[in-house]
């Protein structure tokens, strides 16, 4: 068997087509209620829960043995694999993260323009090791939820225990969210991250608008990231 | 709604996240070509349906997506243990027999189902010893 794997830069940065975030159409169709922070006194009330989309990030699925992947990742990215189940490691500036998904599977999230270079360097470092690296960036998106009532919105939506004392910072799980799958994690004390399938992003967005209505949920304006 | 301990996630998770996948510890014949039709049919299609202790596979479908094993009492639905693929159960039919002997008063009052399970369990212990 050959070790040669064809790796493609799947990002459209240098293409002439404009990339649309998975929620672009949802924002248009379902609206983007103001989060109350930007508008301040004009809208009167401050949202107790705020949605933000972080689109166009690089999502890589790593599969294989923990030891060989951990070594390669430390070398290439300077971040180790989280060894404990349901845990999450975030690098110093909070831009890159690795999450345990199953005993032989991790989710690596990096800034979008780093994805291809990182995959190439990881493959070079891993050589013929028995691993798989799959770029799933186009298949899922990351939705952020913040605000003092963020966990209350989650409590209405998921069967997992999201009490902030039980779901501590650095934890991440795959679980059910409003009857669909979600990867739910807490990178720091102020934010929750939901990673959802692209095709379910609109559904989850509209669910959040509905579930968060009583908390005056709003959408952070800066969440309309354009690819650099 | 109840919780199941996933031996890979190492925590109790909501039952909704799991799917049952049938009887565990069924070994694939080493030489399928050498099997008679009856042996191959048994392997493919026929499953035990015990009253009492049952070892079965479950899948943590919305979670780590790993298969693992559960030892379950099919009468009370009680989950007695969960363990990883490739491991052997520590709880067998004799466990049930022992437990119900100590709780014999309750079992006697508890109706036919429980008593029946106890008999079945004792019978299979005898079977194992023979
Ligand atoms: Zn699990």
Short mmCIF file of C-alpha atoms and ligand atoms in Angstrom, two decimals:
data_model
loop_
_atom_site.label_atom_id
_atom_site.label_comp_id
_atom_site.label_asym_id
_atom_site.label_seq_id
_atom_site.Cartn_x
_atom_site.Cartn_y
_atom_site.Cartn_z
CA UNK A 1 0.00 0.00 0.00
CA UNK A 2 1.17 3.49 -0.78
CA UNK A 3 1.49 6.23 1.81
CA UNK A 4 0.75 8.94 -0.68
CA UNK A 5 -2.40 10.85 0.20
CA UNK A 6 -3.77 13.61 -1.96
CA UNK A 7 -4.32 16.69 0.17
CA UNK A 8 -6.28 19.64 -1.13
CA UNK A 9 -6.56 23.20 0.08
CA UNK A 10 -10.34 23.35 0.28
CA UNK A 11 -10.60 27.03 1.21
CA UNK A 12 -11.98 29.45 -1.31
CA UNK A 13 -9.80 32.41 -0.25
CA UNK A 14 -8.06 32.65 -3.57
CA UNK A 15 -11.12 31.79 -5.59
CA UNK A 16 -13.36 34.41 -7.15
CA UNK A 17 -16.46 33.01 -5.45
CA UNK A 18 -17.57 34.73 -2.24
CA UNK A 19 -17.85 32.34 0.68
CA UNK A 20 -21.05 32.56 2.69
CA UNK A 21 -21.16 31.50 6.32
CA UNK A 22 -23.53 28.62 7.14
CA UNK A 23 -25.76 31.11 8.96
CA UNK A 24 -25.70 33.86 6.30
CA UNK A 25 -29.11 32.91 4.96
CA UNK A 26 -30.55 32.39 8.46
CA UNK A 27 -29.50 35.90 9.45
CA UNK A 28 -31.33 37.24 6.43
CA UNK A 29 -34.43 35.15 6.73
CA UNK A 30 -34.87 34.88 10.51
CA UNK A 31 -33.24 38.17 11.40
CA UNK A 32 -30.47 39.13 13.79
CA UNK A 33 -31.94 40.64 16.96
CA UNK A 34 -29.52 43.19 18.42
CA UNK A 35 -27.53 41.93 21.39
CA UNK A 36 -28.15 45.20 23.22
CA UNK A 37 -24.47 45.85 23.68
CA UNK A 38 -23.81 47.80 20.51
CA UNK A 39 -27.10 49.64 20.53
CA UNK A 40 -26.82 50.37 24.26
CA UNK A 41 -29.43 52.83 25.52
CA UNK A 42 -31.23 52.93 22.20
CA UNK A 43 -32.71 49.44 22.63
CA UNK A 44 -32.95 49.83 26.39
CA UNK A 45 -32.30 46.27 27.53
CA UNK A 46 -29.13 44.27 27.51
CA UNK A 47 -29.36 40.68 26.26
CA UNK A 48 -28.85 38.04 28.92
CA UNK A 49 -27.80 35.59 26.20
CA UNK A 50 -25.83 36.37 23.07
CA UNK A 51 -25.32 34.25 19.95
CA UNK A 52 -22.22 34.61 17.82
CA UNK A 53 -21.15 32.66 14.77
CA UNK A 54 -17.51 31.88 14.20
CA UNK A 55 -17.59 30.69 10.64
CA UNK A 56 -14.76 29.67 8.32
CA UNK A 57 -12.59 28.10 11.02
CA UNK A 58 -10.51 25.04 10.17
CA UNK A 59 -11.95 21.82 11.62
CA UNK A 60 -9.75 18.73 11.41
CA UNK A 61 -10.67 15.28 12.69
CA UNK A 62 -7.65 13.33 13.92
CA UNK A 63 -7.93 9.58 14.37
CA UNK A 64 -5.31 7.15 15.54
CA UNK A 65 -3.24 6.28 18.59
CA UNK A 66 -3.04 8.96 21.30
CA UNK A 67 0.72 8.74 21.74
CA UNK A 68 1.74 9.21 18.11
CA UNK A 69 -0.82 11.98 17.52
CA UNK A 70 0.09 13.77 20.74
CA UNK A 71 3.75 13.79 19.81
CA UNK A 72 3.08 15.12 16.31
CA UNK A 73 0.70 17.80 17.54
CA UNK A 74 3.12 19.06 20.20
CA UNK A 75 5.82 19.29 17.58
CA UNK A 76 3.71 21.01 14.91
CA UNK A 77 1.28 23.12 16.94
CA UNK A 78 2.79 23.28 20.43
CA UNK A 79 -0.41 21.90 21.95
CA UNK A 80 -0.88 18.40 23.37
CA UNK A 81 -3.84 16.07 22.96
CA UNK A 82 -6.26 16.05 25.87
CA UNK A 83 -5.94 12.54 27.24
CA UNK A 84 -8.99 12.50 29.50
CA UNK A 85 -12.43 11.77 28.07
CA UNK A 86 -14.65 14.81 27.44
CA UNK A 87 -11.87 17.32 27.81
CA UNK A 88 -10.65 20.25 25.79
CA UNK A 89 -7.24 21.91 25.44
CA UNK A 90 -6.98 25.53 24.24
CA UNK A 91 -3.69 27.19 23.29
CA UNK A 92 -2.32 30.35 24.94
CA UNK A 93 -4.06 32.88 22.71
CA UNK A 94 -7.32 30.93 22.55
CA UNK A 95 -7.26 30.53 18.76
CA UNK A 96 -6.49 26.81 18.53
CA UNK A 97 -8.13 23.96 20.39
CA UNK A 98 -8.11 20.18 20.56
CA UNK A 99 -11.03 18.22 21.95
CA UNK A 100 -11.39 14.56 22.92
CA UNK A 101 -14.26 13.01 20.94
CA UNK A 102 -13.66 9.30 21.55
CA UNK A 103 -10.73 7.10 22.65
CA UNK A 104 -9.12 7.36 19.20
CA UNK A 105 -10.60 10.57 17.85
CA UNK A 106 -10.00 14.28 18.41
CA UNK A 107 -11.34 17.51 16.92
CA UNK A 108 -8.76 20.16 16.13
CA UNK A 109 -10.01 23.71 15.45
CA UNK A 110 -7.68 26.41 14.13
CA UNK A 111 -8.02 29.71 12.24
CA UNK A 112 -9.24 28.90 8.74
CA UNK A 113 -6.18 30.08 6.86
CA UNK A 114 -3.95 27.76 8.92
CA UNK A 115 -5.85 24.58 8.10
CA UNK A 116 -4.09 23.46 4.95
CA UNK A 117 -0.60 24.26 6.20
CA UNK A 118 -1.25 22.49 9.48
CA UNK A 119 -2.62 19.37 7.82
CA UNK A 120 0.37 19.27 5.48
CA UNK A 121 2.87 19.62 8.33
CA UNK A 122 1.05 17.05 10.47
CA UNK A 123 1.11 14.55 7.61
CA UNK A 124 4.79 15.20 6.99
CA UNK A 125 5.54 14.67 10.66
CA UNK A 126 3.41 11.55 11.01
CA UNK A 127 4.92 9.87 7.94
CA UNK A 128 3.51 6.42 7.50
CA UNK A 129 1.89 6.22 10.95
CA UNK A 130 -1.52 4.54 11.07
CA UNK A 131 -3.64 7.68 11.43
CA UNK A 132 -6.36 9.55 9.60
CA UNK A 133 -6.73 13.31 9.23
CA UNK A 134 -9.93 14.58 7.70
CA UNK A 135 -10.73 18.22 6.95
CA UNK A 136 -14.37 18.66 7.94
CA UNK A 137 -14.32 22.47 7.92
CA UNK A 138 -17.00 22.74 5.26
CA UNK A 139 -19.33 20.33 7.04
CA UNK A 140 -19.79 22.06 10.36
CA UNK A 141 -19.78 25.47 11.98
CA UNK A 142 -19.16 26.91 15.41
CA UNK A 143 -21.82 28.91 17.24
CA UNK A 144 -20.91 30.78 20.40
CA UNK A 145 -23.27 31.39 23.25
CA UNK A 146 -22.43 33.88 25.97
CA UNK A 147 -24.18 36.03 28.55
CA UNK A 148 -25.36 35.41 32.10
CA UNK A 149 -28.31 33.26 30.98
CA UNK A 150 -26.42 31.24 28.36
CA UNK A 151 -26.51 28.08 30.48
CA UNK A 152 -30.24 28.55 31.06
CA UNK A 153 -30.83 28.55 27.31
CA UNK A 154 -28.77 25.35 27.13
CA UNK A 155 -30.73 23.76 29.97
CA UNK A 156 -33.87 24.11 27.89
CA UNK A 157 -32.20 22.48 24.92
CA UNK A 158 -29.96 19.60 25.94
CA UNK A 159 -30.18 16.51 28.14
CA UNK A 160 -26.62 17.01 29.36
CA UNK A 161 -25.99 18.62 32.76
CA UNK A 162 -24.90 22.16 31.87
CA UNK A 163 -24.92 23.56 35.38
CA UNK A 164 -21.77 25.71 35.34
CA UNK A 165 -20.52 23.91 38.48
CA UNK A 166 -20.86 20.50 36.82
CA UNK A 167 -19.88 21.52 33.30
CA UNK A 168 -16.58 23.16 34.19
CA UNK A 169 -14.26 25.15 31.94
CA UNK A 170 -12.20 22.81 29.77
CA UNK A 171 -14.96 20.27 29.35
CA UNK A 172 -16.44 19.26 26.00
CA UNK A 173 -18.99 16.56 25.09
CA UNK A 174 -20.90 15.25 22.12
CA UNK A 175 -24.54 15.08 23.07
CA UNK A 176 -28.11 15.78 22.04
CA UNK A 177 -29.29 19.33 21.51
CA UNK A 178 -32.89 19.94 20.53
CA UNK A 179 -33.06 16.41 19.05
CA UNK A 180 -29.96 16.94 16.91
CA UNK A 181 -26.28 16.23 17.58
CA UNK A 182 -24.02 18.89 18.99
CA UNK A 183 -20.48 19.13 20.23
CA UNK A 184 -20.84 21.31 23.30
CA UNK A 185 -17.83 22.76 25.07
CA UNK A 186 -16.72 25.45 27.44
CA UNK A 187 -13.38 27.01 26.45
CA UNK A 188 -13.55 29.68 29.17
CA UNK A 189 -15.86 30.89 31.92
CA UNK A 190 -17.76 33.36 29.76
CA UNK A 191 -18.46 31.35 26.60
CA UNK A 192 -20.05 28.11 25.45
CA UNK A 193 -19.32 26.74 22.00
CA UNK A 194 -21.71 24.63 19.94
CA UNK A 195 -20.33 22.83 16.94
CA UNK A 196 -23.15 21.75 14.68
CA UNK A 197 -23.48 20.23 11.26
CA UNK A 198 -23.75 22.87 8.57
CA UNK A 199 -27.09 21.50 7.42
CA UNK A 200 -28.44 21.83 10.97
CA UNK A 201 -27.02 25.31 11.61
CA UNK A 202 -30.20 27.10 10.55
CA UNK A 203 -32.33 24.81 12.71
CA UNK A 204 -30.10 25.33 15.75
CA UNK A 205 -29.98 29.08 15.18
CA UNK A 206 -33.75 29.36 15.04
CA UNK A 207 -34.09 27.08 18.08
CA UNK A 208 -31.72 29.36 20.00
CA UNK A 209 -33.66 32.48 18.98
CA UNK A 210 -36.85 30.85 20.22
CA UNK A 211 -35.41 29.35 23.42
CA UNK A 212 -33.58 32.57 24.22
CA UNK A 213 -36.46 34.93 23.62
CA UNK A 214 -37.27 35.25 27.32
CA UNK A 215 -33.66 36.30 27.99
CA UNK A 216 -33.75 38.91 25.23
CA UNK A 217 -31.30 36.88 23.16
CA UNK A 218 -29.36 38.83 20.57
CA UNK A 219 -26.73 38.25 17.93
CA UNK A 220 -23.25 39.70 18.22
CA UNK A 221 -22.65 41.84 15.14
CA UNK A 222 -19.00 40.91 14.79
CA UNK A 223 -20.08 37.32 14.24
CA UNK A 224 -20.44 38.00 10.52
CA UNK A 225 -16.90 36.94 9.82
CA UNK A 226 -15.74 37.16 6.26
CA UNK A 227 -12.87 34.92 5.26
CA UNK A 228 -9.64 36.91 5.31
CA UNK B 1 -35.38 8.39 31.40
CA UNK B 2 -32.36 6.88 33.10
CA UNK B 3 -28.61 7.08 32.94
CA UNK B 4 -26.13 4.59 31.48
CA UNK B 5 -22.44 4.57 32.35
CA UNK B 6 -20.30 4.66 29.19
CA UNK B 7 -16.99 2.91 29.90
CA UNK B 8 -15.26 5.03 27.25
CA UNK B 9 -16.65 8.44 28.22
CA UNK B 10 -16.24 7.34 31.86
CA UNK B 11 -19.44 9.00 33.01
CA UNK B 12 -23.18 8.47 33.27
CA UNK B 13 -25.03 9.71 30.21
CA UNK B 14 -28.67 10.07 29.29
CA UNK B 15 -30.28 6.93 27.87
CA UNK B 16 -31.39 8.88 24.77
CA UNK B 17 -27.76 8.96 23.61
CA UNK B 18 -27.58 5.15 23.36
CA UNK B 19 -28.85 2.39 21.09
CA UNK B 20 -29.14 -1.31 21.97
CA UNK B 21 -27.33 -3.56 19.54
CA UNK B 22 -28.26 -7.08 20.55
CA UNK B 23 -26.61 -10.03 22.24
CA UNK B 24 -22.90 -9.73 23.07
CA UNK B 25 -20.04 -12.23 22.96
CA UNK B 26 -21.10 -13.97 19.76
CA UNK B 27 -17.93 -15.32 18.21
CA UNK B 28 -17.71 -15.42 14.44
CA UNK B 29 -16.88 -18.94 13.26
CA UNK B 30 -13.18 -19.13 12.49
CA UNK B 31 -13.85 -20.89 9.21
CA UNK B 32 -17.22 -19.81 7.83
CA UNK B 33 -16.72 -22.05 4.78
CA UNK B 34 -16.48 -25.08 7.05
CA UNK B 35 -19.81 -24.35 8.78
CA UNK B 36 -22.93 -26.34 8.02
CA UNK B 37 -25.94 -24.27 6.95
CA UNK B 38 -27.40 -24.84 10.39
CA UNK B 39 -24.28 -23.62 12.21
CA UNK B 40 -24.03 -20.54 9.99
CA UNK B 41 -27.74 -19.83 10.39
CA UNK B 42 -27.39 -20.09 14.16
CA UNK B 43 -24.50 -17.66 14.10
CA UNK B 44 -26.25 -15.14 11.87
CA UNK B 45 -29.85 -15.22 12.98
CA UNK B 46 -30.48 -17.03 16.26
CA UNK B 47 -30.19 -15.22 19.58
CA UNK B 48 -30.81 -16.16 23.18
CA UNK B 49 -33.74 -14.47 24.83
CA UNK B 50 -33.11 -15.19 28.49
CA UNK B 51 -35.32 -14.22 31.35
CA UNK B 52 -32.88 -12.67 33.80
CA UNK B 53 -29.23 -11.92 33.17
CA UNK B 54 -28.37 -10.90 29.62
CA UNK B 55 -25.07 -9.67 28.21
CA UNK B 56 -25.69 -7.30 25.35
CA UNK B 57 -23.96 -4.76 23.14
CA UNK B 58 -24.92 -1.10 23.22
CA UNK B 59 -23.73 1.82 21.15
CA UNK B 60 -23.05 5.28 22.54
CA UNK B 61 -24.58 6.66 19.34
CA UNK B 62 -24.66 10.36 20.24
CA UNK B 63 -21.42 10.55 22.14
CA UNK B 64 -18.17 8.67 21.60
CA UNK B 65 -19.87 6.35 19.05
CA UNK B 66 -18.19 3.26 20.54
CA UNK B 67 -19.78 -0.13 21.09
CA UNK B 68 -19.59 -1.49 24.62
CA UNK B 69 -21.28 -4.22 26.69
CA UNK B 70 -24.00 -4.14 29.31
CA UNK B 71 -25.03 -6.88 31.73
CA UNK B 72 -28.74 -6.34 32.21
CA UNK B 73 -31.56 -8.05 34.03
CA UNK B 74 -34.28 -8.49 31.42
CA UNK B 75 -36.94 -8.85 34.12
CA UNK B 76 -36.22 -5.75 36.20
CA UNK B 77 -34.33 -3.84 33.47
CA UNK B 78 -31.61 -3.22 36.04
CA UNK B 79 -28.18 -2.57 34.54
CA UNK B 80 -25.67 -4.51 36.62
CA UNK B 81 -22.46 -3.45 34.89
CA UNK B 82 -21.06 -1.94 31.70
CA UNK B 83 -17.68 -2.92 30.26
CA UNK B 84 -15.57 -2.28 27.19
CA UNK B 85 -15.43 -4.38 24.05
CA UNK B 86 -12.98 -7.24 24.43
CA UNK B 87 -13.56 -7.50 28.18
CA UNK B 88 -15.48 -10.22 30.01
CA UNK B 89 -18.47 -9.67 32.30
CA UNK B 90 -17.98 -9.98 36.05
CA UNK B 91 -21.67 -10.47 36.74
CA UNK B 92 -23.39 -13.69 35.64
CA UNK B 93 -26.55 -15.63 36.36
CA UNK B 94 -25.22 -16.80 39.74
CA UNK B 95 -25.20 -13.13 40.83
CA UNK B 96 -28.92 -12.94 40.31
CA UNK B 97 -29.52 -16.19 42.16
CA UNK B 98 -27.46 -15.00 45.11
CA UNK B 99 -29.12 -11.62 45.24
CA UNK B 100 -32.59 -13.05 45.16
CA UNK B 101 -31.86 -15.61 47.84
CA UNK B 102 -30.93 -12.83 50.24
CA UNK B 103 -34.04 -10.95 49.22
CA UNK B 104 -36.22 -14.06 49.24
CA UNK B 105 -38.90 -12.52 51.40
CA UNK B 106 -39.37 -9.66 48.97
CA UNK B 107 -39.16 -12.01 46.02
CA UNK B 108 -41.97 -14.11 47.44
CA UNK B 109 -44.14 -11.06 47.78
CA UNK B 110 -42.96 -9.50 44.58
CA UNK B 111 -45.04 -11.60 42.23
CA UNK B 112 -44.36 -14.31 39.71
CA UNK B 113 -41.93 -12.46 37.49
CA UNK B 114 -39.23 -12.13 40.09
CA UNK B 115 -39.66 -15.67 41.34
CA UNK B 116 -39.50 -16.95 37.79
CA UNK B 117 -36.29 -15.08 37.14
CA UNK B 118 -34.78 -16.61 40.25
CA UNK B 119 -35.68 -20.12 39.09
CA UNK B 120 -34.26 -19.47 35.64
CA UNK B 121 -31.06 -18.10 37.12
CA UNK B 122 -30.64 -21.09 39.43
CA UNK B 123 -31.27 -23.45 36.55
CA UNK B 124 -28.58 -21.83 34.45
CA UNK B 125 -26.11 -21.97 37.35
CA UNK B 126 -26.77 -25.70 37.57
CA UNK B 127 -26.29 -25.90 33.83
CA UNK B 128 -22.94 -24.17 34.12
CA UNK B 129 -21.78 -26.55 36.84
CA UNK B 130 -22.80 -29.71 35.01
ZN1 LIG C 1 -19.26 7.12 25.30
#
